[in-house]
Coordinates of C-alpha atoms and ligand atoms in Angstrom, one line a residue:
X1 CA 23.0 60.1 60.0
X2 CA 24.3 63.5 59.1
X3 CA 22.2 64.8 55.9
X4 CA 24.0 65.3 52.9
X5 CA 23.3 67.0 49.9
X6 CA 24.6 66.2 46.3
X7 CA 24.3 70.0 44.8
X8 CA 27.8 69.7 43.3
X9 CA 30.6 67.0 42.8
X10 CA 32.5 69.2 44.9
X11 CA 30.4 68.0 47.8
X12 CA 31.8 65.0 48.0
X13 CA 35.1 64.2 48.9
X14 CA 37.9 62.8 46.4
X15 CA 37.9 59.7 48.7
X16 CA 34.5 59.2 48.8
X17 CA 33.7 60.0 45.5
X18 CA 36.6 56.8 44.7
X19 CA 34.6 54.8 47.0
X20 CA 31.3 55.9 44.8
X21 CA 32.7 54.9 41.6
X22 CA 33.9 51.7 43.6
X23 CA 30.6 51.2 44.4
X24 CA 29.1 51.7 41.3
X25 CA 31.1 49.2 39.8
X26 CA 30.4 46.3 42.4
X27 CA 26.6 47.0 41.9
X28 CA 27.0 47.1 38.0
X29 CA 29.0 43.9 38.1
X30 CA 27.1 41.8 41.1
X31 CA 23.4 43.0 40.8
X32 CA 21.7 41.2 43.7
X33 CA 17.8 41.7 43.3
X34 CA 17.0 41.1 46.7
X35 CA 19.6 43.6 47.9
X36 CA 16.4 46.4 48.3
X37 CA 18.4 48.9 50.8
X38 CA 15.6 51.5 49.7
X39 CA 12.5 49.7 50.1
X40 CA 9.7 51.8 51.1
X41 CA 11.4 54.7 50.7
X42 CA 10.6 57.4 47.8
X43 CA 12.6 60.1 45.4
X44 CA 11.2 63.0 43.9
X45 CA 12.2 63.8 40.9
X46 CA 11.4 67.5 39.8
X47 CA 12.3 68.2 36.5
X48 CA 12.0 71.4 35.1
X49 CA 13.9 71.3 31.9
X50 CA 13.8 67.9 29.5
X51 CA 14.9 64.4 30.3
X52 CA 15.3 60.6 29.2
X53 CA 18.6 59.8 30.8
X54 CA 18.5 61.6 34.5
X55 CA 14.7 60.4 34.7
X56 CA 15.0 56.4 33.2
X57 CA 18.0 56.0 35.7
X58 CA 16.8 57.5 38.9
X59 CA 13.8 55.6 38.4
X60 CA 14.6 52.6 37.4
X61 CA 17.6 52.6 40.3
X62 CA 14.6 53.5 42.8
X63 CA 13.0 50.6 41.6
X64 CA 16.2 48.4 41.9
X65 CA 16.6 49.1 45.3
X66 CA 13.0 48.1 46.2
X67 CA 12.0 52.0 46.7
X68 CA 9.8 54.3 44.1
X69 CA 10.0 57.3 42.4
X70 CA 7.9 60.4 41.6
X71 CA 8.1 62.7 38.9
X72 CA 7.0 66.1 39.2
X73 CA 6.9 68.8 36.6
X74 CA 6.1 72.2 37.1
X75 CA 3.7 72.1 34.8
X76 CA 1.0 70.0 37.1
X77 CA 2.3 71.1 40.5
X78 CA 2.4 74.4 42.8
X79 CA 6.3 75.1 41.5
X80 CA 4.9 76.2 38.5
X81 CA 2.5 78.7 40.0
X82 CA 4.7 80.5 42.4
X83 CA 4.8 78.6 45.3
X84 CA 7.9 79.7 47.2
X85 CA 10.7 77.2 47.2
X86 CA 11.3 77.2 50.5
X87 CA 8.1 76.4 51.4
X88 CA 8.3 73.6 48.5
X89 CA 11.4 72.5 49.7
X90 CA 9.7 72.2 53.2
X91 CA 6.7 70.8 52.3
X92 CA 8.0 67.6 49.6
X93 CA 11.0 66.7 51.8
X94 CA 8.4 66.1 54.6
X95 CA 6.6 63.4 52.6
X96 CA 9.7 61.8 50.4
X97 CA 13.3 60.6 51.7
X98 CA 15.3 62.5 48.8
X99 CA 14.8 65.1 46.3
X100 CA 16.2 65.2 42.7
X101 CA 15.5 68.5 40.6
X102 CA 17.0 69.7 37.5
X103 CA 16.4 73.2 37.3
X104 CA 17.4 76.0 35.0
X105 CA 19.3 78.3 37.9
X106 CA 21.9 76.6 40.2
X107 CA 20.4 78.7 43.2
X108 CA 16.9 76.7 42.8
X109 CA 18.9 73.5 43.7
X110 CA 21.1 75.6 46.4
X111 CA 17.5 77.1 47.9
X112 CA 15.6 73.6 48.1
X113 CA 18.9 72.1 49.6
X114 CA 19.0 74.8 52.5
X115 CA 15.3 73.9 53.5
X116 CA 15.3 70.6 52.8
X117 CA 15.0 67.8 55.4
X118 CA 16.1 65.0 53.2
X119 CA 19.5 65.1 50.5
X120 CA 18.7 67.1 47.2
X121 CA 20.5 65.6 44.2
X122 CA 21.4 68.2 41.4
X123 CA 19.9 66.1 38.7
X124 CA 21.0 69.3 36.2
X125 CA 21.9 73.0 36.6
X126 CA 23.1 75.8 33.9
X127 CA 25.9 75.7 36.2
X128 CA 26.6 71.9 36.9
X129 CA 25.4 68.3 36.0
X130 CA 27.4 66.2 38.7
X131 CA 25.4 63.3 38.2
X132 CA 26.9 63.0 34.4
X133 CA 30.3 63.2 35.7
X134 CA 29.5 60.1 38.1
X135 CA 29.0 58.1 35.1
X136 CA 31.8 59.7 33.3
X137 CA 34.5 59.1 35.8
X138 CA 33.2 55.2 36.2
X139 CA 33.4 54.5 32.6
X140 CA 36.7 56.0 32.4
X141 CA 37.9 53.8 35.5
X142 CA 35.9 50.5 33.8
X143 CA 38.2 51.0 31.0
X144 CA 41.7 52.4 31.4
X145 CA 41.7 53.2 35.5
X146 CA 42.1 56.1 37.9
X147 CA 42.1 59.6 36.0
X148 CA 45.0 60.9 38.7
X149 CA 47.5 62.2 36.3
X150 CA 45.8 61.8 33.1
X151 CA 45.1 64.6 30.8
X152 CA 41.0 65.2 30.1
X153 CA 40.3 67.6 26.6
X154 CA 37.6 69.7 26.8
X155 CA 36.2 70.9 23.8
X156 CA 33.2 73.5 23.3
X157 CA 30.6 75.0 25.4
X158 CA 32.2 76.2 28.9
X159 CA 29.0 74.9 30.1
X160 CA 27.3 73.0 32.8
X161 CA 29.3 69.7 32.0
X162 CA 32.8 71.9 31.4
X163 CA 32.1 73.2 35.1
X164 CA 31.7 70.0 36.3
X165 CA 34.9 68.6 34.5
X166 CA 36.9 71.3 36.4
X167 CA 35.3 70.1 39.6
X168 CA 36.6 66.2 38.6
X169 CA 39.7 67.5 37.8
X170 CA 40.1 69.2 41.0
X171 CA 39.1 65.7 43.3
X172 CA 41.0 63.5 41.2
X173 CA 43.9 65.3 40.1
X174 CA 44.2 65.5 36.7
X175 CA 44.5 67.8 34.0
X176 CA 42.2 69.7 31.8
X177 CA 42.7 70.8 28.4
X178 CA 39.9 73.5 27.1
X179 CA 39.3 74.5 24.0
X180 CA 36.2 77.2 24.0
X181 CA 35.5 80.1 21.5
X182 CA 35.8 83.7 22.8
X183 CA 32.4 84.6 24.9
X184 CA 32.0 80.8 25.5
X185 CA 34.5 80.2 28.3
X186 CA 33.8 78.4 31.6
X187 CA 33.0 80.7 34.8
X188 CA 36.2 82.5 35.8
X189 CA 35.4 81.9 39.6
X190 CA 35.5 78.3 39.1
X191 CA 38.3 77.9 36.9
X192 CA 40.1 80.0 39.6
X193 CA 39.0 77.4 42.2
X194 CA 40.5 74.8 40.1
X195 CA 44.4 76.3 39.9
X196 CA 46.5 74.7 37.8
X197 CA 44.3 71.9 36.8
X198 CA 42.9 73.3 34.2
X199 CA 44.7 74.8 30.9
X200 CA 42.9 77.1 28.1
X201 CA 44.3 76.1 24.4
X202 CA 43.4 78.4 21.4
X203 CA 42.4 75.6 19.1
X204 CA 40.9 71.7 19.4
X205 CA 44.0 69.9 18.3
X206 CA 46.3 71.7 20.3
X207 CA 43.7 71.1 23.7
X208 CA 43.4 67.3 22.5
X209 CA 47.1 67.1 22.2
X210 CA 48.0 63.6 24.3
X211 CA 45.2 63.8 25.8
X212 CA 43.7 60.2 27.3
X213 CA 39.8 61.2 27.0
X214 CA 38.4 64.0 24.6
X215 CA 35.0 64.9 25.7
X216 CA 32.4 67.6 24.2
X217 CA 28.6 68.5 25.0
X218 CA 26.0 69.9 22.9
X219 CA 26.9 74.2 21.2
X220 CA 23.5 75.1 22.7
X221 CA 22.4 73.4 26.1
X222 CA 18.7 73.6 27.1
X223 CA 17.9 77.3 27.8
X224 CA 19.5 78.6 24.5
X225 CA 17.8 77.0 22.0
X226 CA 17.2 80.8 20.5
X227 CA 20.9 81.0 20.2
X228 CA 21.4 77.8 18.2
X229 CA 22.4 80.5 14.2
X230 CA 24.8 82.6 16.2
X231 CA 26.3 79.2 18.0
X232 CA 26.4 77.5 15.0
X233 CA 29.0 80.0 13.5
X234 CA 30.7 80.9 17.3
X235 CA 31.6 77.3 17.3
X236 CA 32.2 76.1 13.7
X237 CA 35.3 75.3 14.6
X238 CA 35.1 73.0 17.5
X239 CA 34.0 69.8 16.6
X240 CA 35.4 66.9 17.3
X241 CA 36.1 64.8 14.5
X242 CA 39.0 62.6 13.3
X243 CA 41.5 65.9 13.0
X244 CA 41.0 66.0 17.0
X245 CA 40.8 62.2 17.6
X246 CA 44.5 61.9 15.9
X247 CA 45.8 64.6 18.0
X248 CA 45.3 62.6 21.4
X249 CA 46.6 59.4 22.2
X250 CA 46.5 56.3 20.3
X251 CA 44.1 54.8 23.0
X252 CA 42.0 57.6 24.3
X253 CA 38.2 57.5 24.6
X254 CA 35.6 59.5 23.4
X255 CA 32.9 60.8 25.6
X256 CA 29.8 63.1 25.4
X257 CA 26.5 62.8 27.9
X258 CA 23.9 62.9 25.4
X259 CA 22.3 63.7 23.3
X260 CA 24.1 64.5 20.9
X261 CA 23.8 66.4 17.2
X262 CA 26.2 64.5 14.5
X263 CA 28.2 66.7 12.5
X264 CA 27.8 69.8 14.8
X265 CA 29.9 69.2 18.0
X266 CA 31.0 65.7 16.9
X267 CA 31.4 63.8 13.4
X268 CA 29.5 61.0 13.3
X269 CA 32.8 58.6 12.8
X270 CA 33.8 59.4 16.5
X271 CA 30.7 59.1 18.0
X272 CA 30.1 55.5 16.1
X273 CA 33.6 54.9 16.2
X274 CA 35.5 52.2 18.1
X275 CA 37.0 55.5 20.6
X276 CA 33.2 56.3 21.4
X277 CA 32.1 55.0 24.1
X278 CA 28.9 57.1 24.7
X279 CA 26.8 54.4 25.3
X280 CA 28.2 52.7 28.1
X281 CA 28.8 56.4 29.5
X282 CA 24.5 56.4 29.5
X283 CA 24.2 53.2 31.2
X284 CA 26.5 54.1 33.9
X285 CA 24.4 56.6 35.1
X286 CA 21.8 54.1 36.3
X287 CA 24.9 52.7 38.2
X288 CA 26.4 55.2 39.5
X289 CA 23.4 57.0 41.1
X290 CA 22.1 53.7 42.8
X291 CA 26.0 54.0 44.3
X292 CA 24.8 57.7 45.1
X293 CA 21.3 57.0 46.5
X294 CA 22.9 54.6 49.0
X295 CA 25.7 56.7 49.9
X296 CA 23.4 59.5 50.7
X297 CA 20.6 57.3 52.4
X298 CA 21.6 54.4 53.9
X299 CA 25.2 55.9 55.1
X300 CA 26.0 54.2 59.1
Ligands
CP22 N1 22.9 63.3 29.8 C1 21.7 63.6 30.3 O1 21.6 64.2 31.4 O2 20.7 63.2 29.6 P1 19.1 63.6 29.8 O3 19.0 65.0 29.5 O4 18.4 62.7 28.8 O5 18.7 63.3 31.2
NVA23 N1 24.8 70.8 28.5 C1 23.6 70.1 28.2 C2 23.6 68.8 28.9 C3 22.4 67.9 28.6 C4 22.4 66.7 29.4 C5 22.3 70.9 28.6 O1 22.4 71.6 29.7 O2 21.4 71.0 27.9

């Protein structure tokens, strides 16, 4: 079996990352609890930065699949003191069969995967969250269908989860809508990589305009806490509230990966309103990385 790495959504491709959500869907829908194609086996989970979502799910889909998880901070192992990466890398992927780490810089995750003997997930980046957009795209498929041709809003932070948007957009072919304050945009290198996919608007309504799913994040991600007064005023504007909702089409979903701060990036009417659908976005991610575990472990 080749080994594969999950750093990005852009390693997979738009094929297999159908068959994924596919996948994720059949195990959601026909849990078997003797299906155990992991048994034995064991995931490391290092985890730098904090976590309930990313942890709960790979753990408690390690545990579905008859296999165990680890998690590792920093704090209590040889990361935290300086131990090189590589040698990290080396050393854990001798003993485990994957690695998960969410990490502040997306080279950490790009380090471990080049000296790694067994697939590194990227369980979290400043540049990417792949593992989010899993969940994303299969709630979005659950409940309206393919994304090809349908047109994605993204409002706020051109952050990890906006970079990861551009990367769906690019495997499945639809459109994104942004709508980011000056200073706040996405990284010009991958927007480039994305062509025409992706379209800048000056304001929230006009990026939500027709759009099918409106999706936001958090105005300061885990790293900038310190910047939370001059983010509060950068992004005053770009919340997404009813204003936004009306703007979009009649049946379009809200989505946002949690957590979340009502009345900052989102009223609290969307987000407990009958377009949220936030909550079944969370529980997909247990799905849709037990899809991802077997597709990177127990592939023919
Ligand atoms: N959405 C997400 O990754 O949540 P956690 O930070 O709780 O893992
Ligand atoms: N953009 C957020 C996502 C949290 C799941 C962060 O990086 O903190």
């Amino acid at each position: 079996m080749t080994l594969r790495h999950f750093t990005s959504l852009l390693d997979v491709s738009s094929a297999e990352l159908r068959t994924l959500i596919h996948r994720a869907i059949e195990l959601k829908n026909h849990r078997d609890i003797d299906y155990q194609p992991l048994k034995g086996r064991v995931l490391a989970m290092i985890f730098e930065k904090s976590s309930t979502r990313t942890r709960i799910s790979f753990e408690a889909g390690m545990a579905h699949f008859g296999g165990s998880a680890l998690f590792l901070s920093p704090r209590d192992t040889q990361l935290g003191r300086g131990e090189p990466l590589r040698d990290s890398a080396k050393v854990i992927s001798s003993m485990v069969d994957c690695i998960m780490l969410r990490t502040d810089k997306h080279d950490t995750v790009a380090t471990f995967a080049e000296h790694s003997s067994v697939p590194v997930i990227n369980g979290l980046t400043d540049e990417q969250h792949p593992c989010q957009l899993l969940a994303d795209i299969q709630t979005f498929f659950e409940l309206r269908g393919d994304l090809q041709g349908k047109t994605v809003a993204w409002i706020g932070d051109g952050n990890n989860m906006c970079h990861s948007y551009i990367h769906a957009a690019m495997l499945l072919d639809f459109t994104l809508h942004i709508a980011c304050p000056a200073g706040y945009c996405p990284s010009p290198a991958i927007v480039a990589a994305a062509g025409g996919r992706v379209k800048f608007f000056a304001g929230t309504v006009a990026a939500a305009q027709d759009a099918d799913l409106v999706v936001t994040d958090v105005w300061a991600s885990m790293g900038h806490e310190e910047e939370q007064r001059q983010r509060q005023i950068a992004f005053k504007d770009y919340q997404v509230n009813n204003a936004v909702m009306s703007a979009a089409k009649t049946d379009a979903l809200f989505m946002h990966c949690l957590p979340a701060h009502r009345g900052e990036e989102v009223s609290g009417d969307v987000i407990d309103g009958p377009q949220s659908v936030v909550f079944q976005e969370a529980e997909n991610r247990l799905h849709a990385q037990k899809a991802l575990l077997e597709f990177l472990l127990c592939r023919k």
